[in-house]
């Protein structure tokens, strides 16, 4: 048979296969032809950690015009300056009002203490009988800080003693099965009320007898607040040894606080009567009230 006939017969009997097309391979910089959307996660279009445009949605934000930048910067600067001025004025107003009603600067003096001063002052409050130097030290007509003079009044010990006394009183009520928050608050309120009455009574007495003194209201609060140290000792001894220990320690502390305050208060009165310094030297007020 002719070869051409054989080829035609083979072609007629064999099914025809589909032809294969060559699909061009996409280059690295070209997009995939089968991809419907652009790949915005690629490192070339938007890398990891790259700063996103403010417009969002993957679209580049339009660059601000120089006119817009010129208008935006002065407004923000003016707002910041106005806010800073308002804050400064408010702080100044608050400081003035606080200093008017609460002398913060003076209060810092009464809390200028250290550990050594606190230890020495507590020892002086319990055992003032052996103390010899009752002179309050002055420098340029101003008393030195309490941490430099054990005889100077402070507010740290009275404040801590008041809080401790309230807590110890709550402990004593708890041992008697009478503790309640109401009783604890009543104890604190009564202690504070008695302290206020004592200060008012002393100020009224000084006013009626027209005594010129350097003692301020804060000084009186400090001196009268020292009594809470003895009251704490009395309550603790009462818990340990009963009524006998309570009354013995309380009586001891009452005499001790009297001996402690007796030489100091007349000295303040004497300093007010003769406040001038001699030759610019620092003055001391002795127990008898004489300036030296």
PDB file of C-alpha atoms in Angstrom:
ATOM      1  CA  UNK A   1       0.000   0.000   0.000  1.00  0.00           C
ATOM      2  CA  UNK A   2       1.180   3.471  -0.722  1.00  0.00           C
ATOM      3  CA  UNK A   3       2.775   5.213   2.198  1.00  0.00           C
ATOM      4  CA  UNK A   4       0.552   8.233   1.737  1.00  0.00           C
ATOM      5  CA  UNK A   5      -2.516   6.030   2.008  1.00  0.00           C
ATOM      6  CA  UNK A   6      -1.184   4.406   5.181  1.00  0.00           C
ATOM      7  CA  UNK A   7      -0.612   7.794   6.748  1.00  0.00           C
ATOM      8  CA  UNK A   8      -4.122   8.924   5.804  1.00  0.00           C
ATOM      9  CA  UNK A   9      -5.656   5.751   7.214  1.00  0.00           C
ATOM     10  CA  UNK A  10      -3.709   6.114  10.486  1.00  0.00           C
ATOM     11  CA  UNK A  11      -4.808   9.679  10.739  1.00  0.00           C
ATOM     12  CA  UNK A  12      -8.447   8.716  10.187  1.00  0.00           C
ATOM     13  CA  UNK A  13      -8.399   5.914  12.812  1.00  0.00           C
ATOM     14  CA  UNK A  14      -6.515   7.763  15.606  1.00  0.00           C
ATOM     15  CA  UNK A  15      -8.237  10.566  17.651  1.00  0.00           C
ATOM     16  CA  UNK A  16      -6.613  13.974  17.300  1.00  0.00           C
ATOM     17  CA  UNK A  17      -4.923  15.371  20.452  1.00  0.00           C
ATOM     18  CA  UNK A  18      -5.329  19.078  21.337  1.00  0.00           C
ATOM     19  CA  UNK A  19      -2.402  21.254  20.549  1.00  0.00           C
ATOM     20  CA  UNK A  20      -0.332  22.632  23.435  1.00  0.00           C
ATOM     21  CA  UNK A  21       0.265  26.383  23.624  1.00  0.00           C
ATOM     22  CA  UNK A  22       3.278  27.870  25.329  1.00  0.00           C
ATOM     23  CA  UNK A  23       2.309  30.324  28.015  1.00  0.00           C
ATOM     24  CA  UNK A  24       5.008  32.890  28.540  1.00  0.00           C
ATOM     25  CA  UNK A  25       6.538  32.816  31.966  1.00  0.00           C
ATOM     26  CA  UNK A  26       5.938  36.083  33.802  1.00  0.00           C
ATOM     27  CA  UNK A  27       8.940  38.083  34.738  1.00  0.00           C
ATOM     28  CA  UNK A  28       9.595  38.942  38.351  1.00  0.00           C
ATOM     29  CA  UNK A  29       8.489  42.533  37.834  1.00  0.00           C
ATOM     30  CA  UNK A  30       5.387  41.600  35.794  1.00  0.00           C
ATOM     31  CA  UNK A  31       1.964  40.787  37.181  1.00  0.00           C
ATOM     32  CA  UNK A  32       0.437  37.315  36.949  1.00  0.00           C
ATOM     33  CA  UNK A  33      -2.072  37.279  34.035  1.00  0.00           C
ATOM     34  CA  UNK A  34      -4.478  35.037  36.042  1.00  0.00           C
ATOM     35  CA  UNK A  35      -4.418  37.377  39.123  1.00  0.00           C
ATOM     36  CA  UNK A  36      -7.547  39.481  39.477  1.00  0.00           C
ATOM     37  CA  UNK A  37      -6.158  42.089  41.878  1.00  0.00           C
ATOM     38  CA  UNK A  38      -2.754  43.605  42.467  1.00  0.00           C
ATOM     39  CA  UNK A  39      -0.717  41.974  45.201  1.00  0.00           C
ATOM     40  CA  UNK A  40      -0.211  44.796  47.690  1.00  0.00           C
ATOM     41  CA  UNK A  41       1.650  42.555  50.154  1.00  0.00           C
ATOM     42  CA  UNK A  42       4.732  42.191  48.006  1.00  0.00           C
ATOM     43  CA  UNK A  43       7.968  43.685  49.184  1.00  0.00           C
ATOM     44  CA  UNK A  44       8.180  45.908  46.166  1.00  0.00           C
ATOM     45  CA  UNK A  45       4.738  47.533  46.502  1.00  0.00           C
ATOM     46  CA  UNK A  46       4.561  47.618  50.389  1.00  0.00           C
ATOM     47  CA  UNK A  47       7.144  45.890  52.534  1.00  0.00           C
ATOM     48  CA  UNK A  48       6.634  44.637  56.066  1.00  0.00           C
ATOM     49  CA  UNK A  49       6.992  47.412  58.581  1.00  0.00           C
ATOM     50  CA  UNK A  50       6.813  50.087  55.903  1.00  0.00           C
ATOM     51  CA  UNK A  51       4.944  53.227  56.819  1.00  0.00           C
ATOM     52  CA  UNK A  52       1.387  53.229  55.525  1.00  0.00           C
ATOM     53  CA  UNK A  53      -0.072  56.222  53.859  1.00  0.00           C
ATOM     54  CA  UNK A  54      -2.689  58.126  55.866  1.00  0.00           C
ATOM     55  CA  UNK A  55      -5.265  57.486  53.166  1.00  0.00           C
ATOM     56  CA  UNK A  56      -5.411  53.760  53.953  1.00  0.00           C
ATOM     57  CA  UNK A  57      -6.766  50.985  51.682  1.00  0.00           C
ATOM     58  CA  UNK A  58      -3.362  50.555  50.123  1.00  0.00           C
ATOM     59  CA  UNK A  59      -3.689  53.672  47.997  1.00  0.00           C
ATOM     60  CA  UNK A  60      -0.934  56.274  48.161  1.00  0.00           C
ATOM     61  CA  UNK A  61      -1.939  59.444  49.901  1.00  0.00           C
ATOM     62  CA  UNK A  62      -1.847  62.650  47.998  1.00  0.00           C
ATOM     63  CA  UNK A  63       1.087  64.768  48.981  1.00  0.00           C
ATOM     64  CA  UNK A  64       0.186  67.860  50.971  1.00  0.00           C
ATOM     65  CA  UNK A  65       0.535  71.072  49.109  1.00  0.00           C
ATOM     66  CA  UNK A  66       2.832  73.760  50.470  1.00  0.00           C
ATOM     67  CA  UNK A  67      -0.181  76.000  51.145  1.00  0.00           C
ATOM     68  CA  UNK A  68      -1.864  73.321  53.269  1.00  0.00           C
ATOM     69  CA  UNK A  69       1.328  72.682  55.220  1.00  0.00           C
ATOM     70  CA  UNK A  70       1.752  76.416  55.749  1.00  0.00           C
ATOM     71  CA  UNK A  71      -1.778  76.726  57.123  1.00  0.00           C
ATOM     72  CA  UNK A  72      -1.604  73.571  59.292  1.00  0.00           C
ATOM     73  CA  UNK A  73       1.674  74.261  61.102  1.00  0.00           C
ATOM     74  CA  UNK A  74       0.818  77.741  62.472  1.00  0.00           C
ATOM     75  CA  UNK A  75      -2.559  76.522  63.724  1.00  0.00           C
ATOM     76  CA  UNK A  76      -1.027  73.599  65.603  1.00  0.00           C
ATOM     77  CA  UNK A  77       1.737  75.774  67.019  1.00  0.00           C
ATOM     78  CA  UNK A  78      -0.751  78.391  68.171  1.00  0.00           C
ATOM     79  CA  UNK A  79      -2.892  75.702  69.818  1.00  0.00           C
ATOM     80  CA  UNK A  80       0.106  74.252  71.652  1.00  0.00           C
ATOM     81  CA  UNK A  81       1.244  77.691  72.797  1.00  0.00           C
ATOM     82  CA  UNK A  82      -2.263  78.572  73.979  1.00  0.00           C
ATOM     83  CA  UNK A  83      -2.596  75.301  75.879  1.00  0.00           C
ATOM     84  CA  UNK A  84       0.796  75.780  77.535  1.00  0.00           C
ATOM     85  CA  UNK A  85      -0.108  79.309  78.617  1.00  0.00           C
ATOM     86  CA  UNK A  86      -3.411  78.101  80.066  1.00  0.00           C
ATOM     87  CA  UNK A  87      -1.640  75.331  81.986  1.00  0.00           C
ATOM     88  CA  UNK A  88       0.932  77.779  83.362  1.00  0.00           C
ATOM     89  CA  UNK A  89      -1.763  80.234  84.445  1.00  0.00           C
ATOM     90  CA  UNK A  90      -3.766  77.464  86.096  1.00  0.00           C
ATOM     91  CA  UNK A  91      -0.705  76.192  87.972  1.00  0.00           C
ATOM     92  CA  UNK A  92       0.125  79.703  89.170  1.00  0.00           C
ATOM     93  CA  UNK A  93      -3.454  80.266  90.330  1.00  0.00           C
ATOM     94  CA  UNK A  94      -3.524  76.966  92.211  1.00  0.00           C
ATOM     95  CA  UNK A  95      -0.169  77.689  93.867  1.00  0.00           C
ATOM     96  CA  UNK A  96      -1.364  81.105  95.016  1.00  0.00           C
ATOM     97  CA  UNK A  97      -4.579  79.728  96.482  1.00  0.00           C
ATOM     98  CA  UNK A  98      -2.806  76.828  98.182  1.00  0.00           C
ATOM     99  CA  UNK A  99      -0.209  79.133  99.728  1.00  0.00           C
ATOM    100  CA  UNK A 100      -2.996  81.406 100.909  1.00  0.00           C
ATOM    101  CA  UNK A 101      -4.801  78.691 102.871  1.00  0.00           C
ATOM    102  CA  UNK A 102      -2.091  76.055 103.362  1.00  0.00           C
ATOM    103  CA  UNK A 103       1.472  77.333 103.911  1.00  0.00           C
ATOM    104  CA  UNK A 104       3.231  74.624 101.932  1.00  0.00           C
ATOM    105  CA  UNK A 105       6.638  76.283 102.273  1.00  0.00           C
ATOM    106  CA  UNK A 106       6.336  76.390 106.054  1.00  0.00           C
ATOM    107  CA  UNK A 107       5.109  72.822 106.214  1.00  0.00           C
ATOM    108  CA  UNK A 108       8.259  71.635 104.446  1.00  0.00           C
ATOM    109  CA  UNK A 109      10.298  72.993 107.347  1.00  0.00           C
ATOM    110  CA  UNK A 110       8.369  70.901 109.884  1.00  0.00           C
ATOM    111  CA  UNK A 111       8.941  67.702 107.910  1.00  0.00           C
ATOM    112  CA  UNK A 112      12.689  68.233 107.444  1.00  0.00           C
ATOM    113  CA  UNK A 113      13.657  65.306 109.676  1.00  0.00           C
ATOM    114  CA  UNK A 114      15.815  62.212 109.430  1.00  0.00           C
ATOM    115  CA  UNK A 115      16.092  58.880 111.217  1.00  0.00           C
ATOM    116  CA  UNK A 116      18.593  60.106 113.802  1.00  0.00           C
ATOM    117  CA  UNK A 117      16.383  63.035 114.723  1.00  0.00           C
ATOM    118  CA  UNK A 118      13.318  60.827 115.142  1.00  0.00           C
ATOM    119  CA  UNK A 119      15.186  58.448 117.428  1.00  0.00           C
ATOM    120  CA  UNK A 120      16.610  61.238 119.561  1.00  0.00           C
ATOM    121  CA  UNK A 121      13.260  63.022 119.764  1.00  0.00           C
ATOM    122  CA  UNK A 122      11.407  59.900 120.871  1.00  0.00           C
ATOM    123  CA  UNK A 123      14.016  59.321 123.558  1.00  0.00           C
ATOM    124  CA  UNK A 124      13.642  62.936 124.657  1.00  0.00           C
ATOM    125  CA  UNK A 125       9.858  62.603 124.854  1.00  0.00           C
ATOM    126  CA  UNK A 126      10.053  59.541 127.126  1.00  0.00           C
ATOM    127  CA  UNK A 127      13.112  60.578 129.181  1.00  0.00           C
ATOM    128  CA  UNK A 128      13.410  64.366 129.254  1.00  0.00           C
ATOM    129  CA  UNK A 129      14.733  64.412 132.813  1.00  0.00           C
ATOM    130  CA  UNK A 130      18.374  63.900 131.849  1.00  0.00           C
ATOM    131  CA  UNK A 131      18.338  66.416 129.006  1.00  0.00           C
ATOM    132  CA  UNK A 132      20.395  69.512 129.783  1.00  0.00           C
ATOM    133  CA  UNK A 133      20.613  71.600 126.598  1.00  0.00           C
ATOM    134  CA  UNK A 134      17.139  73.081 126.064  1.00  0.00           C
ATOM    135  CA  UNK A 135      18.346  75.828 123.737  1.00  0.00           C
ATOM    136  CA  UNK A 136      16.485  76.262 120.472  1.00  0.00           C
ATOM    137  CA  UNK A 137      19.002  77.220 117.817  1.00  0.00           C
ATOM    138  CA  UNK A 138      18.370  80.231 115.601  1.00  0.00           C
ATOM    139  CA  UNK A 139      20.297  81.445 112.595  1.00  0.00           C
ATOM    140  CA  UNK A 140      19.609  84.954 111.343  1.00  0.00           C
ATOM    141  CA  UNK A 141      16.426  85.102 113.412  1.00  0.00           C
ATOM    142  CA  UNK A 142      15.171  81.868 111.785  1.00  0.00           C
ATOM    143  CA  UNK A 143      15.080  78.526 113.588  1.00  0.00           C
ATOM    144  CA  UNK A 144      17.214  75.834 112.050  1.00  0.00           C
ATOM    145  CA  UNK A 145      15.670  72.708 110.521  1.00  0.00           C
ATOM    146  CA  UNK A 146      14.491  70.059 112.999  1.00  0.00           C
ATOM    147  CA  UNK A 147      17.051  67.500 111.833  1.00  0.00           C
ATOM    148  CA  UNK A 148      19.795  69.839 113.095  1.00  0.00           C
ATOM    149  CA  UNK A 149      18.129  70.648 116.432  1.00  0.00           C
ATOM    150  CA  UNK A 150      16.383  68.077 118.584  1.00  0.00           C
ATOM    151  CA  UNK A 151      14.554  70.840 120.472  1.00  0.00           C
ATOM    152  CA  UNK A 152      12.868  72.213 117.332  1.00  0.00           C
ATOM    153  CA  UNK A 153       9.216  71.276 116.762  1.00  0.00           C
ATOM    154  CA  UNK A 154       8.264  69.038 113.875  1.00  0.00           C
ATOM    155  CA  UNK A 155       5.079  67.586 112.417  1.00  0.00           C
ATOM    156  CA  UNK A 156       6.392  64.213 111.312  1.00  0.00           C
ATOM    157  CA  UNK A 157       6.317  62.600 114.747  1.00  0.00           C
ATOM    158  CA  UNK A 158       2.885  64.045 115.711  1.00  0.00           C
ATOM    159  CA  UNK A 159       1.341  62.948 112.398  1.00  0.00           C
ATOM    160  CA  UNK A 160       2.747  59.433 112.585  1.00  0.00           C
ATOM    161  CA  UNK A 161       1.860  59.210 116.283  1.00  0.00           C
ATOM    162  CA  UNK A 162      -1.733  60.237 115.595  1.00  0.00           C
ATOM    163  CA  UNK A 163      -2.166  57.573 112.912  1.00  0.00           C
ATOM    164  CA  UNK A 164      -0.475  54.940 115.082  1.00  0.00           C
ATOM    165  CA  UNK A 165      -2.629  55.852 118.055  1.00  0.00           C
ATOM    166  CA  UNK A 166      -5.802  55.322 116.022  1.00  0.00           C
ATOM    167  CA  UNK A 167      -4.544  51.924 114.859  1.00  0.00           C
ATOM    168  CA  UNK A 168      -3.504  50.867 118.363  1.00  0.00           C
ATOM    169  CA  UNK A 169      -6.879  51.989 119.700  1.00  0.00           C
ATOM    170  CA  UNK A 170      -8.516  49.799 117.052  1.00  0.00           C
ATOM    171  CA  UNK A 171      -6.333  46.913 118.208  1.00  0.00           C
ATOM    172  CA  UNK A 172      -7.424  47.467 121.800  1.00  0.00           C
ATOM    173  CA  UNK A 173     -11.067  47.495 120.734  1.00  0.00           C
ATOM    174  CA  UNK A 174     -10.494  44.275 118.821  1.00  0.00           C
ATOM    175  CA  UNK A 175      -9.104  42.528 121.913  1.00  0.00           C
ATOM    176  CA  UNK A 176     -12.316  43.500 123.722  1.00  0.00           C
ATOM    177  CA  UNK A 177     -14.523  42.243 120.849  1.00  0.00           C
ATOM    178  CA  UNK A 178     -15.846  45.748 120.317  1.00  0.00           C
ATOM    179  CA  UNK A 179     -14.095  46.644 117.074  1.00  0.00           C
ATOM    180  CA  UNK A 180     -16.080  48.207 114.266  1.00  0.00           C
ATOM    181  CA  UNK A 181     -15.204  50.741 111.561  1.00  0.00           C
ATOM    182  CA  UNK A 182     -17.649  53.201 113.103  1.00  0.00           C
ATOM    183  CA  UNK A 183     -15.908  53.075 116.478  1.00  0.00           C
ATOM    184  CA  UNK A 184     -12.520  53.463 114.811  1.00  0.00           C
ATOM    185  CA  UNK A 185     -13.712  56.531 112.919  1.00  0.00           C
ATOM    186  CA  UNK A 186     -15.246  57.915 116.104  1.00  0.00           C
ATOM    187  CA  UNK A 187     -11.954  57.425 117.926  1.00  0.00           C
ATOM    188  CA  UNK A 188     -10.026  59.297 115.223  1.00  0.00           C
ATOM    189  CA  UNK A 189     -12.594  62.101 115.087  1.00  0.00           C
ATOM    190  CA  UNK A 190     -12.622  62.563 118.851  1.00  0.00           C
ATOM    191  CA  UNK A 191      -8.818  62.659 119.028  1.00  0.00           C
ATOM    192  CA  UNK A 192      -8.697  65.260 116.264  1.00  0.00           C
ATOM    193  CA  UNK A 193     -11.476  67.298 117.900  1.00  0.00           C
ATOM    194  CA  UNK A 194      -9.673  67.371 121.253  1.00  0.00           C
ATOM    195  CA  UNK A 195      -6.475  68.495 119.532  1.00  0.00           C
ATOM    196  CA  UNK A 196      -8.345  71.315 117.817  1.00  0.00           C
ATOM    197  CA  UNK A 197      -9.940  72.429 121.075  1.00  0.00           C
ATOM    198  CA  UNK A 198      -6.562  72.488 122.798  1.00  0.00           C
ATOM    199  CA  UNK A 199      -5.027  74.631 120.065  1.00  0.00           C
ATOM    200  CA  UNK A 200      -7.961  77.053 120.108  1.00  0.00           C
ATOM    201  CA  UNK A 201      -7.846  77.312 123.909  1.00  0.00           C
ATOM    202  CA  UNK A 202      -4.125  78.142 123.927  1.00  0.00           C
ATOM    203  CA  UNK A 203      -4.483  80.709 121.135  1.00  0.00           C
ATOM    204  CA  UNK A 204      -7.373  82.330 122.965  1.00  0.00           C
ATOM    205  CA  UNK A 205      -5.390  82.414 126.199  1.00  0.00           C
ATOM    206  CA  UNK A 206      -2.425  84.031 124.490  1.00  0.00           C
ATOM    207  CA  UNK A 207      -4.724  86.612 122.929  1.00  0.00           C
ATOM    208  CA  UNK A 208      -6.453  87.468 126.203  1.00  0.00           C
ATOM    209  CA  UNK A 209      -3.241  87.951 128.152  1.00  0.00           C
ATOM    210  CA  UNK A 210      -1.647  89.797 125.182  1.00  0.00           C
ATOM    211  CA  UNK A 211       1.501  87.688 125.151  1.00  0.00           C
ATOM    212  CA  UNK A 212       3.852  88.367 122.256  1.00  0.00           C
ATOM    213  CA  UNK A 213       5.226  85.057 121.041  1.00  0.00           C
ATOM    214  CA  UNK A 214       6.815  83.484 118.011  1.00  0.00           C
ATOM    215  CA  UNK A 215       4.687  80.393 118.426  1.00  0.00           C
ATOM    216  CA  UNK A 216       2.509  79.816 115.389  1.00  0.00           C
ATOM    217  CA  UNK A 217      -0.526  77.607 115.103  1.00  0.00           C
ATOM    218  CA  UNK A 218       1.615  74.929 113.466  1.00  0.00           C
ATOM    219  CA  UNK A 219       4.041  75.072 116.393  1.00  0.00           C
ATOM    220  CA  UNK A 220       1.180  74.509 118.809  1.00  0.00           C
ATOM    221  CA  UNK A 221      -0.121  71.581 116.764  1.00  0.00           C
ATOM    222  CA  UNK A 222       3.377  70.076 116.821  1.00  0.00           C
ATOM    223  CA  UNK A 223       3.877  70.473 120.566  1.00  0.00           C
ATOM    224  CA  UNK A 224       0.392  69.230 121.410  1.00  0.00           C
ATOM    225  CA  UNK A 225       0.719  66.337 118.979  1.00  0.00           C
ATOM    226  CA  UNK A 226       3.646  64.892 120.912  1.00  0.00           C
ATOM    227  CA  UNK A 227       1.229  63.648 123.559  1.00  0.00           C
ATOM    228  CA  UNK A 228       0.088  60.864 121.220  1.00  0.00           C
ATOM    229  CA  UNK A 229       3.476  59.212 121.704  1.00  0.00           C
ATOM    230  CA  UNK A 230       2.774  58.742 125.401  1.00  0.00           C
ATOM    231  CA  UNK A 231      -0.796  57.678 124.703  1.00  0.00           C
ATOM    232  CA  UNK A 232       0.468  54.942 122.403  1.00  0.00           C
ATOM    233  CA  UNK A 233       2.803  53.711 125.122  1.00  0.00           C
ATOM    234  CA  UNK A 234      -0.016  53.702 127.663  1.00  0.00           C
ATOM    235  CA  UNK A 235      -2.392  51.714 125.425  1.00  0.00           C
ATOM    236  CA  UNK A 236       0.297  49.156 124.574  1.00  0.00           C
ATOM    237  CA  UNK A 237       1.224  48.682 128.210  1.00  0.00           C
ATOM    238  CA  UNK A 238      -2.456  48.343 129.029  1.00  0.00           C
ATOM    239  CA  UNK A 239      -2.764  45.532 126.501  1.00  0.00           C
ATOM    240  CA  UNK A 240       0.251  43.765 127.985  1.00  0.00           C
ATOM    241  CA  UNK A 241      -0.118  44.400 131.727  1.00  0.00           C
ATOM    242  CA  UNK A 242      -3.684  45.524 132.219  1.00  0.00           C
ATOM    243  CA  UNK A 243      -4.933  48.674 133.910  1.00  0.00           C
ATOM    244  CA  UNK A 244      -1.965  48.966 136.257  1.00  0.00           C
ATOM    245  CA  UNK A 245       0.529  49.127 133.390  1.00  0.00           C
ATOM    246  CA  UNK A 246      -1.733  51.517 131.488  1.00  0.00           C
ATOM    247  CA  UNK A 247      -2.016  54.061 134.307  1.00  0.00           C
ATOM    248  CA  UNK A 248       1.639  53.828 135.304  1.00  0.00           C
ATOM    249  CA  UNK A 249       2.940  54.462 131.769  1.00  0.00           C
ATOM    250  CA  UNK A 250       0.303  57.116 131.106  1.00  0.00           C
ATOM    251  CA  UNK A 251       1.249  58.986 134.298  1.00  0.00           C
ATOM    252  CA  UNK A 252       4.939  58.756 133.417  1.00  0.00           C
ATOM    253  CA  UNK A 253       4.319  60.122 129.941  1.00  0.00           C
ATOM    254  CA  UNK A 254       2.154  62.969 131.245  1.00  0.00           C
ATOM    255  CA  UNK A 255       4.933  64.155 133.542  1.00  0.00           C
ATOM    256  CA  UNK A 256       7.494  63.683 130.788  1.00  0.00           C
ATOM    257  CA  UNK A 257       5.569  65.785 128.263  1.00  0.00           C
ATOM    258  CA  UNK A 258       5.174  68.532 130.876  1.00  0.00           C
ATOM    259  CA  UNK A 259       8.904  68.526 131.588  1.00  0.00           C
ATOM    260  CA  UNK A 260       9.567  68.558 127.853  1.00  0.00           C
ATOM    261  CA  UNK A 261       7.305  71.505 127.013  1.00  0.00           C
ATOM    262  CA  UNK A 262       7.972  73.657 130.080  1.00  0.00           C
ATOM    263  CA  UNK A 263      11.440  74.908 129.076  1.00  0.00           C
ATOM    264  CA  UNK A 264      10.611  75.366 125.390  1.00  0.00           C
ATOM    265  CA  UNK A 265       7.455  77.478 125.426  1.00  0.00           C
ATOM    266  CA  UNK A 266       8.820  80.302 127.629  1.00  0.00           C
ATOM    267  CA  UNK A 267      11.875  80.440 125.378  1.00  0.00           C
ATOM    268  CA  UNK A 268       9.694  81.150 122.350  1.00  0.00           C
ATOM    269  CA  UNK A 269       7.958  83.939 124.257  1.00  0.00           C
ATOM    270  CA  UNK A 270      11.306  85.446 125.265  1.00  0.00           C
ATOM    271  CA  UNK A 271      12.553  85.336 121.679  1.00  0.00           C
ATOM    272  CA  UNK A 272       9.489  87.254 120.534  1.00  0.00           C
ATOM    273  CA  UNK A 273      10.125  89.965 123.123  1.00  0.00           C
ATOM    274  CA  UNK A 274      13.744  90.474 122.009  1.00  0.00           C
ATOM    275  CA  UNK A 275      14.170  89.224 118.427  1.00  0.00           C
ATOM    276  CA  UNK A 276      17.280  91.220 117.541  1.00  0.00           C
ATOM    277  CA  UNK A 277      20.594  89.433 117.078  1.00  0.00           C
ATOM    278  CA  UNK A 278      23.880  90.533 118.514  1.00  0.00           C
ATOM    279  CA  UNK A 279      26.631  91.072 115.998  1.00  0.00           C
ATOM    280  CA  UNK A 280      24.947  88.785 113.421  1.00  0.00           C
ATOM    281  CA  UNK A 281      25.574  85.726 115.589  1.00  0.00           C
ATOM    282  CA  UNK A 282      23.102  82.898 115.766  1.00  0.00           C
ATOM    283  CA  UNK A 283      21.027  83.242 118.912  1.00  0.00           C
ATOM    284  CA  UNK A 284      20.040  80.545 121.378  1.00  0.00           C
ATOM    285  CA  UNK A 285      17.051  80.671 123.715  1.00  0.00           C
ATOM    286  CA  UNK A 286      17.914  79.213 127.069  1.00  0.00           C
ATOM    287  CA  UNK A 287      15.590  77.400 129.423  1.00  0.00           C
ATOM    288  CA  UNK A 288      15.115  80.487 131.545  1.00  0.00           C
ATOM    289  CA  UNK A 289      14.121  82.526 128.485  1.00  0.00           C
ATOM    290  CA  UNK A 290      17.331  84.566 128.237  1.00  0.00           C
ATOM    291  CA  UNK A 291      18.996  85.181 124.899  1.00  0.00           C
ATOM    292  CA  UNK A 292      22.587  84.203 124.536  1.00  0.00           C
TER     293      UNK A 292
END
